[in-house]
Phi, psi and omega in degrees: 000268203320317177290316171309307195287318170317327164281342183263359159264352161274347178298278180342289163299345167239016168238030205240308164313334174282329161291312183288337178284308192304333208311174146306173181273139178283136183247129184243168177252109190272032131291350198217035168259145197282134167321121161109334178278326175221169189234132170226131017272170194266125203296332178280354202284151176304312198261032197288295188305334235234004169308338180275148215222100185272028176257337175284293213056034176229171196288132149354124161105331190309107173289183178282353167270010159085041174238150167219131152288134187228129181309149178226173184240145154270195165292164180286162184085349180262174153209147186292125166296328195258353164279319166087020174228204173277002225247170161178168193229128169219172195279125154264118173325136163212200197237105145325104189238158201226352188099020174254129166295125182282319158342296207278321162324288170294324143338278180333282159349274179296322163244049159199015182279012185248015158245013156090340190301336167312300222269313148346301174307286139341335156092042171230100194272004202253272177004296193282328168308264153035283175273324165316319211265320182261003205057065167081036194024069204033064176092318181279338189266353178275329185295331222248311176317294199323303178289339174280333204257342159309316176283349181067029159266331161285124182243165171293123185341304184297000181093359180280196166240179194277155152307107171205172168311118242257353166246004183312171171287053175307147175255123177265111183253128189237157199238137185235149189212166166323325195263021171274141168245132170275138177266132173306124176261186185290325194288352192275000000 
């Protein structure tokens, strides 16, 4: 009896996966896939090395809404109903840049910040003129600007991000509001 149950369990566990794996691909709506059912970007695609724009150091096609379309690959056994193959395009987050270099801005702030050149470069002419007329607010404004630019609090006036290396020192601001739950720590 035990031997017969063992043989039947062994047979079921050996043959069922073969039946499932050899079945036809399942058609799905790729806009509603869960994490683990796809991979972005598609690692098999030939443009993987060309995905990052060398001029902006962001995903190619990054828009002002900070989104870029990236080719993705669905898991084995699935295919998309809209493209009729195993790939689809998904919006991925990116940082839209307009050509303002972080390194240039920081160097301008350090060496010419007392004349407001850094603020003129970033598109803030009124603050730049005030710094120029007061010699960088008696050098105190220059020091404050160096700190604000280094911590990426001051960004270009057009709402874009700095051009920085893709794996460079980006600062991600995490904001909280009344709906944010803070997990109490043991030492509070």
